[in-house]
Coordinates of C-alpha atoms and ligand atoms in Angstrom, one line a residue:
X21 CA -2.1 23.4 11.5
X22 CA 0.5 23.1 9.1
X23 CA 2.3 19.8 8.7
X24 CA 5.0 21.0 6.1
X25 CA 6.6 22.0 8.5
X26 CA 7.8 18.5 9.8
X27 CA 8.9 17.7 6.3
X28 CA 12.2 19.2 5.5
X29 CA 11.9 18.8 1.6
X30 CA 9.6 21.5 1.9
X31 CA 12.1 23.7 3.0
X32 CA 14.6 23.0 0.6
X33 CA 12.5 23.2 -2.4
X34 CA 10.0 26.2 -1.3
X35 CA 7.9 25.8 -4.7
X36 CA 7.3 22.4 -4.8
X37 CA 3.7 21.2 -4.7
X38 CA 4.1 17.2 -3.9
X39 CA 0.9 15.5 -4.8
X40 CA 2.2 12.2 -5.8
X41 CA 1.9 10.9 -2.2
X42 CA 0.2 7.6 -3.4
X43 CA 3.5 6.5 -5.7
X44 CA 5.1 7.7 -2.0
X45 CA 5.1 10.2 0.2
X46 CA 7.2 12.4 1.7
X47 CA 8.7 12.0 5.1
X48 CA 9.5 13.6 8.0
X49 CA 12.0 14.9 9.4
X50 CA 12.2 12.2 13.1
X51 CA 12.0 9.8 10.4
X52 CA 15.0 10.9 8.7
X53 CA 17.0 11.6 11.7
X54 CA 15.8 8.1 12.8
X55 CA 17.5 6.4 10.2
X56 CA 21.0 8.6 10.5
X57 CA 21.1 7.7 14.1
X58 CA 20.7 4.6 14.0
X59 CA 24.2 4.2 11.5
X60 CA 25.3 6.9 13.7
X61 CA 24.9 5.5 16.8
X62 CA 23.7 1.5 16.7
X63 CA 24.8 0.5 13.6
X64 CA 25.5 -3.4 13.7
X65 CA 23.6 -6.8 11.9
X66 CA 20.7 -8.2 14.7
X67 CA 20.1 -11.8 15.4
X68 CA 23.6 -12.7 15.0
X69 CA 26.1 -11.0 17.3
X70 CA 26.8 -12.0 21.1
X71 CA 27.7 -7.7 21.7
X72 CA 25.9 -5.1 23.0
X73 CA 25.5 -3.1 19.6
X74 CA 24.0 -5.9 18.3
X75 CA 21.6 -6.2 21.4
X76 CA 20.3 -3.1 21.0
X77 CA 19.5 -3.2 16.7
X78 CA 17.6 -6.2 17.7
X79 CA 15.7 -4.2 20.4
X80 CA 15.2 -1.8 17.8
X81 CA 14.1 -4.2 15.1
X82 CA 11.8 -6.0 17.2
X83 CA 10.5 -2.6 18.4
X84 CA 9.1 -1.9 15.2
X85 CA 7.7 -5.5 15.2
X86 CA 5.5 -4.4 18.2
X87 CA 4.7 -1.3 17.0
X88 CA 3.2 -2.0 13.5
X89 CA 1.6 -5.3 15.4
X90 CA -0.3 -2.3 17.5
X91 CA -0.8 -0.2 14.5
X92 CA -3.2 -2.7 12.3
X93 CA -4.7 -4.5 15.6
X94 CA -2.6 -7.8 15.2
X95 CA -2.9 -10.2 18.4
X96 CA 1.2 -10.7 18.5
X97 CA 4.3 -9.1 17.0
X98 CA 5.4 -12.7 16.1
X99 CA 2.7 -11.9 13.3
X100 CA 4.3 -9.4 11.7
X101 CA 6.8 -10.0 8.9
X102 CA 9.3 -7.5 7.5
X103 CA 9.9 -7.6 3.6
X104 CA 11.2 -5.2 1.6
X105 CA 7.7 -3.6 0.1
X106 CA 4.0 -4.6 -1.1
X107 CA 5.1 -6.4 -3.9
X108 CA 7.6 -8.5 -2.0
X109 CA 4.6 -9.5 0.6
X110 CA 1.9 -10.6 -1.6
X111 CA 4.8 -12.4 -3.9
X112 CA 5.4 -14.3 -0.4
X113 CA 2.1 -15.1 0.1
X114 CA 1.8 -16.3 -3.3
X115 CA 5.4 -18.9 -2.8
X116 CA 4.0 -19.8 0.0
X117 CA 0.5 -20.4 0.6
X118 CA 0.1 -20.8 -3.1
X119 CA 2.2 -23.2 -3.3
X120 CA -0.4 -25.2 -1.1
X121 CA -2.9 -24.7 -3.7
X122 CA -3.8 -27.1 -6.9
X123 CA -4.8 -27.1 -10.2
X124 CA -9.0 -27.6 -8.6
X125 CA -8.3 -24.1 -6.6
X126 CA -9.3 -21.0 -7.2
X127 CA -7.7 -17.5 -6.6
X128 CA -10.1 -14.3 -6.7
X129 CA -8.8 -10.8 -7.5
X130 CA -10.9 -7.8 -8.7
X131 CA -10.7 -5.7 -11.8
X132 CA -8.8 -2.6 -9.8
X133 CA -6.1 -4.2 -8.3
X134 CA -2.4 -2.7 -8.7
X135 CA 0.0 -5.1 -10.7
X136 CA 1.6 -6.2 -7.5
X137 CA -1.6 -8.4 -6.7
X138 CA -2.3 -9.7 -9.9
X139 CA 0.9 -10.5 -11.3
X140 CA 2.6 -13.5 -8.3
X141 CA -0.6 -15.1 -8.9
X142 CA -0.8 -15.4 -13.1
X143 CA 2.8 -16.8 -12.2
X144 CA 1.5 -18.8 -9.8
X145 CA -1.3 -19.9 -12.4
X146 CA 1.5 -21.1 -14.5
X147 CA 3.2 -22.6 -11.7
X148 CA 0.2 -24.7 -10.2
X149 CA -3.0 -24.2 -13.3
X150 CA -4.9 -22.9 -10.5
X151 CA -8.0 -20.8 -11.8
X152 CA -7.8 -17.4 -11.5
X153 CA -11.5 -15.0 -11.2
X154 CA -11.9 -11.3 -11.4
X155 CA -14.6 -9.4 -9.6
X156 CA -16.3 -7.1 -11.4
X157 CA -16.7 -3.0 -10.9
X158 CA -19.9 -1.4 -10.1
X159 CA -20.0 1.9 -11.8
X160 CA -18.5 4.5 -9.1
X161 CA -15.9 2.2 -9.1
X162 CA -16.0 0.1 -6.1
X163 CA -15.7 -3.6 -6.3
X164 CA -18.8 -5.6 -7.0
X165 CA -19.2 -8.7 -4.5
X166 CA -20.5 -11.0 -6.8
X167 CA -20.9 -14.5 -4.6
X168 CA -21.3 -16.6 -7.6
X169 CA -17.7 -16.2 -8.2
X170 CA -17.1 -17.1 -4.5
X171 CA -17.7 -20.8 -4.3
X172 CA -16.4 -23.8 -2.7
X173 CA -13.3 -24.0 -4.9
X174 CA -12.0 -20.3 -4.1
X175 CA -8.9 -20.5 -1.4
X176 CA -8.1 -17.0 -1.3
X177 CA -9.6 -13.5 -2.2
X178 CA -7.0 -11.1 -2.5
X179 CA -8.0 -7.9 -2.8
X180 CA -7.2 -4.1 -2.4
X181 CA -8.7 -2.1 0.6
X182 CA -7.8 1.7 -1.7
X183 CA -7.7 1.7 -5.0
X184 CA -4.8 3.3 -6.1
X185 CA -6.2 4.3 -9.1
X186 CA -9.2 5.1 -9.0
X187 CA -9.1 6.4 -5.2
X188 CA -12.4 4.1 -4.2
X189 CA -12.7 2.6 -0.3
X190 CA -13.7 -1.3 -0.9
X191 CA -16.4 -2.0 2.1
X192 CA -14.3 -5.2 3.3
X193 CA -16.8 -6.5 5.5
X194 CA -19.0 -8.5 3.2
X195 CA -15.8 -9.5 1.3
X196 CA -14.4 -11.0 3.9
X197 CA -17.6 -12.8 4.9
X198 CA -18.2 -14.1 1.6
X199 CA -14.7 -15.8 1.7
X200 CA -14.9 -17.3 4.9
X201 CA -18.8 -18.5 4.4
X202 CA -16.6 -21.2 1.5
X203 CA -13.4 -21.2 3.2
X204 CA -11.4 -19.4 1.7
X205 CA -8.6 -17.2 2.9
X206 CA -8.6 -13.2 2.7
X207 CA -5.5 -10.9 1.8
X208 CA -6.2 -7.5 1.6
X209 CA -3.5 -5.4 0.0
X210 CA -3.8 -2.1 2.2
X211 CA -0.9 0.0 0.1
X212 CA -2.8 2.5 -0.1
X213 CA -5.6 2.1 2.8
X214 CA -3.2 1.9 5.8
X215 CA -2.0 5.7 5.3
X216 CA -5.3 7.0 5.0
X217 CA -7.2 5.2 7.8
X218 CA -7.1 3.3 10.9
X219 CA -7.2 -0.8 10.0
X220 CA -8.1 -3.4 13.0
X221 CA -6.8 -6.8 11.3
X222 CA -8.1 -8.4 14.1
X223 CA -11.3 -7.2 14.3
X224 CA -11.8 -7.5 10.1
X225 CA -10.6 -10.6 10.6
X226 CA -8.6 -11.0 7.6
X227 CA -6.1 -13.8 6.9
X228 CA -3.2 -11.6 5.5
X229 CA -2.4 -7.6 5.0
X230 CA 0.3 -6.1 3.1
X231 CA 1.4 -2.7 3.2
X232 CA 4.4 -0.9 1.4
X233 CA 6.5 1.6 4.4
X234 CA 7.5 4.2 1.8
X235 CA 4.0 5.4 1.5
X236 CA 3.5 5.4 5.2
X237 CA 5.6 8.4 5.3
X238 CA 8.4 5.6 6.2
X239 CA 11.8 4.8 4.3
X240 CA 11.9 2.9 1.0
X241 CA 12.7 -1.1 1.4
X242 CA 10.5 -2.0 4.4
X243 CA 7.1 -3.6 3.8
X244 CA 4.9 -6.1 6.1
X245 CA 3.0 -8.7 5.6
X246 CA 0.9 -9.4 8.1
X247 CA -0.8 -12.9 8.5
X248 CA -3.0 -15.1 11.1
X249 CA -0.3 -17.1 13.8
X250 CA -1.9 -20.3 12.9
X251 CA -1.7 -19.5 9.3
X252 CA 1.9 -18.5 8.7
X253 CA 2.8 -21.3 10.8
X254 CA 1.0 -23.6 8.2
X255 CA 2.8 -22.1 5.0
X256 CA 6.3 -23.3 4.1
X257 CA 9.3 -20.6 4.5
X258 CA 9.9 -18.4 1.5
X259 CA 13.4 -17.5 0.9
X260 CA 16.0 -19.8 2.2
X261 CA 19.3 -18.4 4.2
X262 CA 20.8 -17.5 7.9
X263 CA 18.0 -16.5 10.4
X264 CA 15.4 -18.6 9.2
X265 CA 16.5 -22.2 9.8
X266 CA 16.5 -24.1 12.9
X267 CA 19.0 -26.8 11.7
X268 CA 20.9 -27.2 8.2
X269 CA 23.0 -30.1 7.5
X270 CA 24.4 -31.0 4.1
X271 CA 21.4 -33.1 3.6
X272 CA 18.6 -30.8 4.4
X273 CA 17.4 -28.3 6.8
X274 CA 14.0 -27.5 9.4
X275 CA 12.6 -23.9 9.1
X276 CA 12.7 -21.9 12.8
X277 CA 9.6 -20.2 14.6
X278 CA 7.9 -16.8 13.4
X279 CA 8.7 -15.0 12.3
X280 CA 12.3 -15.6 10.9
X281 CA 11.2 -18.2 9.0
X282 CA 10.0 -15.8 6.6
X283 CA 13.0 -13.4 6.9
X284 CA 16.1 -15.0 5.3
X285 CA 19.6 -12.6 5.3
X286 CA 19.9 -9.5 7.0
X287 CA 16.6 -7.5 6.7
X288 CA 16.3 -3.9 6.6
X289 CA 17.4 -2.8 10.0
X290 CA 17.7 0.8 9.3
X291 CA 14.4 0.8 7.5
X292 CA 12.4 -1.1 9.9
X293 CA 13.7 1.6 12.7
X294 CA 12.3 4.3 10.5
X295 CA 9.5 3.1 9.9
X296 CA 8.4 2.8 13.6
X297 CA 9.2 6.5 13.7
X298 CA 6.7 7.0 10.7
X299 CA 3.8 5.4 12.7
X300 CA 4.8 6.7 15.8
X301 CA 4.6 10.1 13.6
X302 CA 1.3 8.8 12.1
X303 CA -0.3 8.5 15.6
X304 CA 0.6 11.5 17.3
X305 CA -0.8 13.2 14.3
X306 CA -4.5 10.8 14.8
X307 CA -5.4 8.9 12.0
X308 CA -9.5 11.1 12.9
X309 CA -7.0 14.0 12.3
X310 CA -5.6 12.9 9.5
X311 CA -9.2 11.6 7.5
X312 CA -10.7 15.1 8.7
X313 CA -7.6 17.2 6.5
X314 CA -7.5 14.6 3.9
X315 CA -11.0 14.6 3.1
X316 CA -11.8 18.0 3.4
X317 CA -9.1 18.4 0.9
X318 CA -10.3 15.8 -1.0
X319 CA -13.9 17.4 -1.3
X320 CA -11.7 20.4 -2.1
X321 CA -10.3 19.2 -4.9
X322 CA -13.7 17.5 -6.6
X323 CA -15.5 21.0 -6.7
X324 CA -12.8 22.2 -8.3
X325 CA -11.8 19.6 -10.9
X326 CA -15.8 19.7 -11.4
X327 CA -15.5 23.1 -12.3
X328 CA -13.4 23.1 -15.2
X329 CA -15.3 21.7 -17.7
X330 CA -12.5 19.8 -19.7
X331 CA -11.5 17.9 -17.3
X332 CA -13.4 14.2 -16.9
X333 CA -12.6 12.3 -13.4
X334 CA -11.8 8.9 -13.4
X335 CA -13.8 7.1 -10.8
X336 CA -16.5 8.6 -7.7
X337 CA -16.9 12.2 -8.3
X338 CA -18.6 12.0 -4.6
X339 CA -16.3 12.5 -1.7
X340 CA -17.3 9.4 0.3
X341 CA -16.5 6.1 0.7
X342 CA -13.5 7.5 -1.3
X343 CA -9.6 8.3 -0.4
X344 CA -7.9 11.3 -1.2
X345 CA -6.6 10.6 -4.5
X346 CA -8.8 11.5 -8.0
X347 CA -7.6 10.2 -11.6
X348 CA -9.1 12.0 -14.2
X349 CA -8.3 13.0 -18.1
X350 CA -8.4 16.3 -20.2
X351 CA -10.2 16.5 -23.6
X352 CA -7.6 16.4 -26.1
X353 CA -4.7 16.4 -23.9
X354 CA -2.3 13.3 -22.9
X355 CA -2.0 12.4 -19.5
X356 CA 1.5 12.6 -19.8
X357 CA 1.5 16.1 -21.4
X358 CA -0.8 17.3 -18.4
X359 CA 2.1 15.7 -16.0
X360 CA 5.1 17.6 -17.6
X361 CA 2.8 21.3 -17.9
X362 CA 2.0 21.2 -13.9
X363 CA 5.7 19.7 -13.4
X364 CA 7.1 22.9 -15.3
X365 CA 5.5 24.6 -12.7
X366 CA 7.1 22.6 -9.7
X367 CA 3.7 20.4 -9.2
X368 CA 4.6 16.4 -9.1
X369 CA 1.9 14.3 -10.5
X370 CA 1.2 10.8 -11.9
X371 CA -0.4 10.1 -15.0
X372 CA -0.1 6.1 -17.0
X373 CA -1.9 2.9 -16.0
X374 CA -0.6 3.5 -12.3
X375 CA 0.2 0.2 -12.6
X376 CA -3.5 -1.1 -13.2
X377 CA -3.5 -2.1 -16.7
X378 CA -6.6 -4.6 -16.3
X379 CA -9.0 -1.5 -14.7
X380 CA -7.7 1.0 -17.6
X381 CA -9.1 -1.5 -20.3
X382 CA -11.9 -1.7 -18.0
X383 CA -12.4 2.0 -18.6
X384 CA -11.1 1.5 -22.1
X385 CA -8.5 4.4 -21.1
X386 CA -4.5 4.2 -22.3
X387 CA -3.8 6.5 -19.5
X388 CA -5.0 8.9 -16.6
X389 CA -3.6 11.6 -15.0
X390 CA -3.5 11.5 -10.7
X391 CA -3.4 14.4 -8.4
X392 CA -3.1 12.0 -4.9
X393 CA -3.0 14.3 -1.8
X394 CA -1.3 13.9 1.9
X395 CA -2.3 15.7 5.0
X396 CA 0.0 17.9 4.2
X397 CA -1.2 19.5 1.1
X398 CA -3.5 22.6 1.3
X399 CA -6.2 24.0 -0.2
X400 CA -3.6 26.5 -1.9
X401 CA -1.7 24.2 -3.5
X402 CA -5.1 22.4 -5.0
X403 CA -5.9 26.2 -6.4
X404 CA -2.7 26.9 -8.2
X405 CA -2.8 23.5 -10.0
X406 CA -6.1 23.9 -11.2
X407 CA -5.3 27.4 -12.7
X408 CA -2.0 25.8 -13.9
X409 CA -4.4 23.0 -15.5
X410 CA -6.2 25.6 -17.1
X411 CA -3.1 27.1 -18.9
X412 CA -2.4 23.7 -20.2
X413 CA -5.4 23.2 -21.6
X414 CA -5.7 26.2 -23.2
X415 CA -1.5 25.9 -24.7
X416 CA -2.9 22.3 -26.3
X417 CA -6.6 23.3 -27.3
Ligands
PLP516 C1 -2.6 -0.6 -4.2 C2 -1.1 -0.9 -4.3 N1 -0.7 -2.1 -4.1 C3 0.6 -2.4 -4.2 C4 1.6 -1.5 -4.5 C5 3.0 -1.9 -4.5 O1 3.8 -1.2 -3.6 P1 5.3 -1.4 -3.6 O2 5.8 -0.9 -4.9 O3 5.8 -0.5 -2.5 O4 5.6 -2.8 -3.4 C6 1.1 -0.2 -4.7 C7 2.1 0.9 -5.1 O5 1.8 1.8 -5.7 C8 -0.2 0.1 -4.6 O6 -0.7 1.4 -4.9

């Protein structure tokens, strides 16, 4: 089966060989049109207007509410809220249940998380002197549950479900349980997980999840956090604005239900729209389907970057427990150098800290290079860029 087909950049730039699908993928082409129709055709703000155009955005809207509610197993829609990416979910999380927290609490994080899930909570470390822990690595990678760091004083463990560097699954389970066994709260940030395989929220039972649309082969500017009823209702709102009050007077104001407390201002109609496309999209495709191509491709793509005997990978050279993205470096080339030979040759790839500057000092590494694959890609495309890799590191060596 081939999926390019459904992705119309494929057709306009025949050579291209994508693989930076975990900075963001491509999309498709219902998702596309999604998004034109809806200016086209039911353009107009929700919430707010007493007119049919409006009626019908906030059917759409709220459409998508249901449908990503379905997609990660949450109990009600009403616990599903829109924000513009990852970033801007865990940053709620961290205004708003942090802001709960003291200077007694503690935080826990691991040593792979993206910037997104380390940074809100140094600032909220400033904020608030709570105590921030890291969880160490085993060495394939995966984060080590190490319960003495998970004690009585530890509100919330937020960690990642995919690393986006180093490609490793986290096995969540005995996370979670660890948390809960001291109280603590649980956010997992599923950037990366949520394209790759199918998440129950419900029956993982975590506290909070945030994923980022644009890497759900959605439009840019639509994340969600998801979060327990009882929970969100606890926090205090975020941003303040129209749609999330229930009352304002010149002396104060009372925050409305879920879940426009937590969206202030007019959200990202056209993106929320698309995105229920995308996971429409995402289903019809399977997500059995989807792990089946991806991992074959995956395993695919180890043999060969085994082969080639310059090349060191970054992280589980095994293809399990593993998504299907692989860091690795070249003797005596720079990441970046490797980037710009395979993009001469139409290939997109990321190489830096991916964001993850506390796991590259882990690794004691400046900079890796990262081929991260889609169900789209093909075994092809993982051949030419290995020969292509070759070339480069004979031009540098
Ligand atoms: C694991 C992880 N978390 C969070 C993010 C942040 O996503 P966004 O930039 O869409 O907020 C990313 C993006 O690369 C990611 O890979």
């Amino acid at each position: 089966m081939n999926y390019k087909s459904d992705f119309p950049i494929f057709e306009n730039r025949p050579d291209l060989i994508y693989f930076d699908n975990g900075a963001s993928s491509q999309k498709p082409q219902a998702v596309i049109d999604a998004v034109s129709k809806f200016y086209e055709e039911s353009n107009s703000n929700i919430h707010r207007g007493p007119h049919f155009l409006a009626e019908e955005a906030t059917i759409m809207y709220k459409n998508t509410r249901r449908t990503v509610a379905d997609f990660i197993g949450a109990q009600k829609p009403e616990e599903i809220i829109f924000t513009k990416n990852a970033t801007e979910a865990i940053n709620l999380v961290a205004r708003t249940y942090g802001e709960m927290l003291n200077e007694h609490d503690v935080v826990v994080l691991s040593r792979l998380e993206h910037h997104a899930n380390i940074v809100p909570w140094l600032q909220l470390k400033e904020r608030k002197g709570i105590e921030l822990r890291f969880l160490d690595l085993t060495d394939d990678g995966n984060i080590y549950l190490n319960t003495d760091l998970i004690d009585e004083k530890v509100k919330l463990v937020s960690i990642s479900g995919m690393s986006n560097a180093l490609g490793t699954i986290t096995d969540l389970p005995p996370i979670i349980e660890a948390a809960h066994d001291v109280g603590a709260k649980v956010l997992i940030d599923a950037s990366q997980l949520a394209v790759h395989r199918q998440i129950n929220v419900h029956q993982l039972d975590v506290d909070f999840l945030v994923m980022t649309g644009h890497k759900l082969y959605g439009p840019t500017g639509i994340g969600v956090l998801y979060g327990k009823e009882k929970l969100l209702r606890s926090m205090p709102p975020f941003l303040g604005g129209g749609d999330m009050i229930r009352e304002v007077t010149t002396e104060g104001f009372s925050p409305t239900e879920l879940p426009n407390k937590f969206e202030a201002g007019t959200p990202n109609i056209a993106g929320a729209v698309g995105l229920k496309v995308a996971i429409d999209y995402m289903f019809k495709i399977g997500f059995s389907k989807i792990q089946k191509v991806e991992h074959e491709l995956t395993g695919h793509l180890l043999d060969k970057l085994t082969s080639l005997p310059f090349i060191k990978i970054i992280g589980p050279t095994e293809n399990k427990s593993r998504g299907c993205l692989v860091s690795f470096t070249m003797e005596n080339v720079h990441p970046h150098d490797i980037a710009e030979g395979l993009s001469s040759k139409n290939i997109c790839i990321r190489a830096g800290q991916h964001c993850a500057q506390p796991l590259m000092d882990t690794y004691n590494l400046p900079a890796v290079a990262r081929i991260s694959l889609a169900f789209y890609n093909t075994k092809e495309e993982i051949d030419v860029s290995c020969e292509v890799l070759t070339d480069i590191y004979h031009y540098f060596n």
